[in-house]
Amino acid sequence: MTESKVSSESSAVHVDRLSFRYPGGPAVLSDISFTIAPSEIIGLVGPSGAGKSTLLQHLNGLLPSKLPESVGQVENLPHVCIDNLPVSRQTIAEVRRRVGFLFQDPDDQLFCPTVFEDVAFGPLNLGLSDIEARQRVRDSLASVGLAGYEPRSTLRLSLGERKRVCLAGVFACQPSVLALDEPFSSLDPRACRTLIGILKKFSGSQIIATHDLDVVVDLCHRVLLLDAGQLRAAGPTADILGNAALMERHGLEVPWRLR
Ligand code: ADP
């Protein structure tokens, strides 16, 4: 299925006919097209193995072996655009600055001994001065409810805290798009509610891959349903997640809040 109704002109994310297979493997994404408007929050749902993580990784070029060399090559090829900037080897640094990516497992994201060093890494890498980076760290830790955590060891935090430190690191780079892979998995209800509150305050666009469909009802304006690498349905959250036949066909259940 192709979702072609939304104009790409004002889109924060525009994915056009994207297909992908890992080397030597079967097709994992087949002819995927969709757009995300500025400030829109999208829930990316589907059974395990549907291709959700693989799709998210294309939004900031985490699968670089498949990137076109230059913007010029992109025109008639399937492609991904962020803020109208086609993702290619030429644009990858700028694309990564604009798209904040949250890995499912904080251990894939955190790699510095202290919270300060981890959150400061992105801003310093962007060329900000020490003073500016310090301010970004302070602001982004405060925005995720972890003010004063700078000297803490990243190894001695709860899972919810580690996820929030990852998010602070993402926010510190001031992205315009968030691509979040299972941000709520393994969080207790309070940590989950805290994270939902943080995401609701973010002013840019978001695409959130998750199995937590009640959270999707709470948070997301629209849903993309992926199964076996194909976009099977797209539309307003209640229309998609409230469609019992559609949900059952793709191994999902109507969330409690829509029953
Ligand atoms: P989801 O996030 O919906 O669970 P994934 O994108 O993780 O789906 O996986 C989609 C398919 O791609 C699965 O069949 C998975 O086994 C395969 N896959 C994921 N990552 C790799 C990889 N690095 N190499 C080869 N196959 C992979």
CSV table of C-alpha atoms and ligand atoms in Angstrom, one decimal:
chain,number,residue,atom,x,y,z
A,1,MET,CA,0.0,0.0,0.0
A,2,THR,CA,1.2,3.5,-0.8
A,3,GLU,CA,0.1,6.5,1.3
A,4,SER,CA,0.2,9.3,-1.2
A,5,LYS,CA,-2.5,11.7,-0.1
A,6,VAL,CA,-0.2,14.1,1.9
A,7,SER,CA,1.8,16.6,0.0
A,8,SER,CA,5.6,16.2,0.4
A,9,GLU,CA,6.2,20.0,0.1
A,10,SER,CA,5.7,20.8,3.7
A,11,SER,CA,6.6,17.4,5.1
A,12,ALA,CA,9.2,16.8,7.8
A,13,VAL,CA,9.7,13.3,6.5
A,14,HIS,CA,9.0,12.0,3.0
A,15,VAL,CA,9.6,8.4,2.1
A,16,ASP,CA,9.1,7.5,-1.5
A,17,ARG,CA,9.0,3.9,-2.8
A,18,LEU,CA,11.5,2.6,-0.3
A,19,SER,CA,12.5,-1.0,-0.6
A,20,PHE,CA,15.3,-2.8,1.2
A,21,ARG,CA,16.9,-6.1,1.9
A,22,TYR,CA,19.9,-7.0,4.1
A,23,PRO,CA,22.8,-8.5,2.1
A,24,GLY,CA,21.8,-12.0,0.9
A,25,GLY,CA,18.4,-11.9,2.6
A,26,PRO,CA,14.8,-11.6,1.5
A,27,ALA,CA,13.0,-8.2,1.1
A,28,VAL,CA,12.5,-6.5,4.4
A,29,LEU,CA,10.8,-3.4,3.2
A,30,SER,CA,8.8,-3.3,-0.1
A,31,ASP,CA,7.7,-0.1,-1.8
A,32,ILE,CA,7.0,2.0,1.3
A,33,SER,CA,5.8,5.6,0.8
A,34,PHE,CA,4.5,8.0,3.4
A,35,THR,CA,5.0,11.5,4.7
A,36,ILE,CA,5.0,13.0,8.2
A,37,ALA,CA,3.9,16.6,8.6
A,38,PRO,CA,5.8,19.1,10.9
A,39,SER,CA,4.8,18.5,14.5
A,40,GLU,CA,2.9,15.3,13.7
A,41,ILE,CA,3.3,12.2,15.9
A,42,ILE,CA,3.2,8.9,14.1
A,43,GLY,CA,2.8,5.5,15.7
A,44,LEU,CA,4.6,2.8,13.7
A,45,VAL,CA,3.0,-0.5,14.6
A,46,GLY,CA,3.1,-4.1,13.4
A,47,PRO,CA,4.1,-7.6,14.5
A,48,SER,CA,7.7,-8.4,15.4
A,49,GLY,CA,9.8,-8.8,12.3
A,50,ALA,CA,7.5,-6.5,10.3
A,51,GLY,CA,10.5,-4.2,9.4
A,52,LYS,CA,9.8,-1.3,11.9
A,53,SER,CA,13.4,-0.9,13.1
A,54,THR,CA,14.7,-1.2,9.6
A,55,LEU,CA,12.4,1.5,8.4
A,56,LEU,CA,13.4,3.8,11.3
A,57,GLN,CA,17.0,3.3,10.6
A,58,HIS,CA,16.5,4.6,7.0
A,59,LEU,CA,15.3,7.9,8.4
A,60,ASN,CA,18.8,9.0,9.5
A,61,GLY,CA,20.9,6.8,7.2
A,62,LEU,CA,21.9,4.2,9.7
A,63,LEU,CA,22.0,1.7,6.9
A,64,PRO,CA,24.6,3.6,4.9
A,65,SER,CA,25.5,0.8,2.4
A,66,LYS,CA,22.3,1.7,0.6
A,67,LEU,CA,22.6,5.5,0.4
A,68,PRO,CA,22.7,7.2,-2.9
A,69,GLU,CA,26.1,9.0,-3.5
A,70,SER,CA,24.6,12.4,-4.0
A,71,VAL,CA,21.4,14.5,-4.0
A,72,GLY,CA,21.5,14.6,-7.8
A,73,GLN,CA,21.2,10.8,-8.0
A,74,VAL,CA,18.1,10.8,-5.9
A,75,GLU,CA,15.6,12.5,-8.1
A,76,ASN,CA,14.1,9.5,-9.9
A,77,LEU,CA,15.2,6.9,-7.4
A,78,PRO,CA,13.2,5.7,-4.4
A,79,HIS,CA,14.4,8.0,-1.6
A,80,VAL,CA,13.9,9.4,1.9
A,81,CYS,CA,13.8,13.2,2.5
A,82,ILE,CA,14.1,15.0,5.9
A,83,ASP,CA,12.9,18.6,5.9
A,84,ASN,CA,13.0,18.3,2.0
A,85,LEU,CA,16.7,17.3,2.2
A,86,PRO,CA,17.2,14.0,0.4
A,87,VAL,CA,19.2,11.5,2.4
A,88,SER,CA,22.4,10.7,0.5
A,89,ARG,CA,26.1,10.3,1.4
A,90,GLN,CA,26.5,14.0,0.7
A,91,THR,CA,23.8,15.1,3.2
A,92,ILE,CA,24.2,12.4,5.9
A,93,ALA,CA,25.8,14.7,8.5
A,94,GLU,CA,23.1,17.3,8.2
A,95,VAL,CA,20.4,14.6,8.2
A,96,ARG,CA,21.7,13.0,11.4
A,97,ARG,CA,21.7,16.5,13.0
A,98,ARG,CA,18.1,16.8,12.1
A,99,VAL,CA,16.9,13.3,13.0
A,100,GLY,CA,17.3,12.3,16.6
A,101,PHE,CA,17.4,8.5,16.8
A,102,LEU,CA,16.5,6.6,20.0
A,103,PHE,CA,17.7,3.0,20.0
A,104,GLN,CA,15.5,0.4,21.7
A,105,ASP,CA,18.3,-0.6,24.1
A,106,PRO,CA,20.0,2.3,25.9
A,107,ASP,CA,23.2,0.1,25.9
A,108,ASP,CA,23.4,0.6,22.2
A,109,GLN,CA,23.3,4.4,22.7
A,110,LEU,CA,25.2,5.2,25.9
A,111,PHE,CA,28.9,4.8,25.7
A,112,CYS,CA,30.5,7.4,28.0
A,113,PRO,CA,31.3,6.9,31.7
A,114,THR,CA,29.2,9.9,32.9
A,115,VAL,CA,25.9,11.3,32.0
A,116,PHE,CA,27.5,14.7,31.3
A,117,GLU,CA,30.0,13.3,28.8
A,118,ASP,CA,27.3,11.3,27.1
A,119,VAL,CA,24.8,14.1,26.7
A,120,ALA,CA,27.6,16.6,25.7
A,121,PHE,CA,28.9,14.3,23.0
A,122,GLY,CA,26.4,15.3,20.3
A,123,PRO,CA,26.6,19.1,20.9
A,124,LEU,CA,30.5,19.0,21.0
A,125,ASN,CA,30.5,17.0,17.8
A,126,LEU,CA,28.3,19.6,16.2
A,127,GLY,CA,31.1,22.1,16.9
A,128,LEU,CA,29.5,23.9,19.9
A,129,SER,CA,31.8,25.6,22.4
A,130,ASP,CA,32.3,24.0,25.9
A,131,ILE,CA,30.0,26.7,27.4
A,132,GLU,CA,27.3,26.2,24.8
A,133,ALA,CA,27.5,22.4,25.2
A,134,ARG,CA,27.3,22.7,29.0
A,135,GLN,CA,24.2,24.8,28.6
A,136,ARG,CA,22.6,22.3,26.2
A,137,VAL,CA,23.3,19.4,28.6
A,138,ARG,CA,21.8,21.3,31.5
A,139,ASP,CA,18.7,22.2,29.5
A,140,SER,CA,18.1,18.8,28.0
A,141,LEU,CA,18.6,16.9,31.3
A,142,ALA,CA,16.1,19.3,32.9
A,143,SER,CA,13.6,18.7,30.0
A,144,VAL,CA,13.7,14.9,30.7
A,145,GLY,CA,13.4,15.4,34.5
A,146,LEU,CA,17.1,14.6,35.3
A,147,ALA,CA,18.4,18.0,36.3
A,148,GLY,CA,21.7,17.6,38.2
A,149,TYR,CA,22.4,14.1,36.9
A,150,GLU,CA,25.6,15.3,35.1
A,151,PRO,CA,28.2,13.6,37.3
A,152,ARG,CA,26.3,10.3,37.6
A,153,SER,CA,27.7,7.1,36.1
A,154,THR,CA,25.6,5.9,33.1
A,155,LEU,CA,26.1,2.4,34.4
A,156,ARG,CA,24.4,3.1,37.7
A,157,LEU,CA,21.0,4.3,36.6
A,158,SER,CA,17.6,2.5,36.3
A,159,LEU,CA,16.4,1.5,32.8
A,160,GLY,CA,13.9,4.4,32.8
A,161,GLU,CA,16.7,6.9,33.7
A,162,ARG,CA,19.0,5.5,31.1
A,163,LYS,CA,16.3,5.9,28.4
A,164,ARG,CA,15.8,9.5,29.5
A,165,VAL,CA,19.6,10.1,29.4
A,166,CYS,CA,19.5,8.8,25.8
A,167,LEU,CA,16.6,11.1,25.0
A,168,ALA,CA,18.5,14.1,26.7
A,169,GLY,CA,21.4,13.3,24.4
A,170,VAL,CA,19.0,13.4,21.4
A,171,PHE,CA,17.4,16.7,22.6
A,172,ALA,CA,20.8,18.3,23.2
A,173,CYS,CA,21.3,18.2,19.4
A,174,GLN,CA,18.0,20.1,18.9
A,175,PRO,CA,16.7,17.7,16.2
A,176,SER,CA,13.5,18.5,14.2
A,177,VAL,CA,12.5,14.9,13.9
A,178,LEU,CA,12.5,12.1,16.5
A,179,ALA,CA,12.7,8.5,15.4
A,180,LEU,CA,12.1,6.3,18.4
A,181,ASP,CA,12.5,2.5,18.5
A,182,GLU,CA,10.4,0.9,21.2
A,183,PRO,CA,10.9,3.8,23.7
A,184,PHE,CA,8.4,2.4,26.2
A,185,SER,CA,9.6,-1.3,26.3
A,186,SER,CA,10.5,-2.5,29.8
A,187,LEU,CA,9.5,0.8,31.5
A,188,ASP,CA,7.3,0.7,34.6
A,189,PRO,CA,4.0,2.6,34.3
A,190,ARG,CA,5.4,5.7,36.1
A,191,ALA,CA,8.5,5.9,33.9
A,192,CYS,CA,6.2,5.3,30.9
A,193,ARG,CA,3.9,8.2,31.8
A,194,THR,CA,7.0,10.5,32.4
A,195,LEU,CA,8.3,9.7,28.9
A,196,ILE,CA,4.9,10.3,27.3
A,197,GLY,CA,4.8,13.7,29.0
A,198,ILE,CA,8.2,14.5,27.7
A,199,LEU,CA,7.3,13.5,24.1
A,200,LYS,CA,4.1,15.4,24.2
A,201,LYS,CA,6.1,18.6,24.9
A,202,PHE,CA,8.5,18.1,21.9
A,203,SER,CA,7.5,20.5,19.2
A,204,GLY,CA,9.0,18.6,16.2
A,205,SER,CA,7.8,15.6,14.3
A,206,GLN,CA,8.0,12.1,15.8
A,207,ILE,CA,7.7,8.5,14.5
A,208,ILE,CA,7.5,5.9,17.3
A,209,ALA,CA,7.8,2.2,16.7
A,210,THR,CA,6.1,0.5,19.6
A,211,HIS,CA,4.0,-2.5,20.6
A,212,ASP,CA,2.3,-0.5,23.3
A,213,LEU,CA,-0.9,0.4,21.5
A,214,ASP,CA,-2.6,2.1,24.4
A,215,VAL,CA,0.3,4.6,24.4
A,216,VAL,CA,-0.2,5.1,20.7
A,217,VAL,CA,-3.8,6.0,21.4
A,218,ASP,CA,-2.7,8.5,23.9
A,219,LEU,CA,0.2,10.1,22.0
A,220,CYS,CA,-0.1,9.6,18.2
A,221,HIS,CA,-2.1,11.5,15.7
A,222,ARG,CA,-1.7,8.9,13.0
A,223,VAL,CA,-0.6,5.3,12.6
A,224,LEU,CA,1.3,3.4,10.0
A,225,LEU,CA,0.7,-0.4,10.1
A,226,LEU,CA,3.6,-2.4,8.7
A,227,ASP,CA,3.5,-6.2,8.2
A,228,ALA,CA,6.0,-8.3,6.3
A,229,GLY,CA,7.8,-5.2,5.1
A,230,GLN,CA,4.7,-3.7,3.5
A,231,LEU,CA,2.7,-0.7,4.6
A,232,ARG,CA,-0.7,-2.3,5.1
A,233,ALA,CA,-2.7,0.6,6.4
A,234,ALA,CA,-2.2,4.3,7.3
A,235,GLY,CA,-4.6,6.8,8.9
A,236,PRO,CA,-5.9,8.5,12.1
A,237,THR,CA,-5.0,6.5,15.2
A,238,ALA,CA,-8.5,5.5,16.2
A,239,ASP,CA,-9.5,4.4,12.7
A,240,ILE,CA,-6.6,2.0,12.4
A,241,LEU,CA,-6.2,0.7,15.9
A,242,GLY,CA,-10.0,0.5,16.4
A,243,ASN,CA,-10.5,-1.7,13.3
A,244,ALA,CA,-10.7,-5.1,14.9
A,245,ALA,CA,-10.6,-7.1,11.6
A,246,LEU,CA,-7.6,-5.2,10.3
A,247,MET,CA,-5.8,-5.6,13.6
A,248,GLU,CA,-6.5,-9.3,13.8
A,249,ARG,CA,-5.3,-9.8,10.2
A,250,HIS,CA,-1.9,-8.5,11.2
A,251,GLY,CA,-1.5,-10.3,14.5
A,252,LEU,CA,-2.5,-7.2,16.6
A,253,GLU,CA,-5.3,-6.5,19.1
A,254,VAL,CA,-7.5,-3.4,19.5
A,255,PRO,CA,-6.0,-1.6,22.5
A,256,TRP,CA,-8.1,-1.4,25.7
A,257,ARG,CA,-8.8,2.3,25.4
A,258,LEU,CA,-10.6,1.7,22.0
A,259,ARG,CA,-12.7,-1.3,23.1
B,1,ADP,P1,10.7,-5.1,13.7
B,1,ADP,O1,11.4,-3.9,14.1
B,1,ADP,O2,9.3,-4.8,13.1
B,1,ADP,O3,10.6,-6.2,14.7
B,1,ADP,P2,13.1,-5.5,12.1
B,1,ADP,O4,13.3,-4.3,11.2
B,1,ADP,O5,13.9,-5.6,13.3
B,1,ADP,O6,11.5,-5.7,12.4
B,1,ADP,O7,13.4,-6.8,11.2
B,1,ADP,C1,12.8,-7.1,10.0
B,1,ADP,C2,13.4,-8.3,9.3
B,1,ADP,O8,14.7,-8.0,9.0
B,1,ADP,C3,13.4,-9.5,10.3
B,1,ADP,O9,13.1,-10.7,9.5
B,1,ADP,C4,14.8,-9.5,10.8
B,1,ADP,O10,15.2,-10.8,11.1
B,1,ADP,C5,15.6,-8.9,9.6
B,1,ADP,N1,16.8,-8.2,10.1
B,1,ADP,C6,16.8,-7.2,11.0
B,1,ADP,N2,18.1,-6.8,11.2
B,1,ADP,C7,18.9,-7.5,10.4
B,1,ADP,C8,20.3,-7.5,10.1
B,1,ADP,N3,21.1,-6.7,10.6
B,1,ADP,N4,20.7,-8.4,9.2
B,1,ADP,C9,19.9,-9.3,8.5
B,1,ADP,N5,18.5,-9.3,8.8
B,1,ADP,C10,18.0,-8.5,9.7
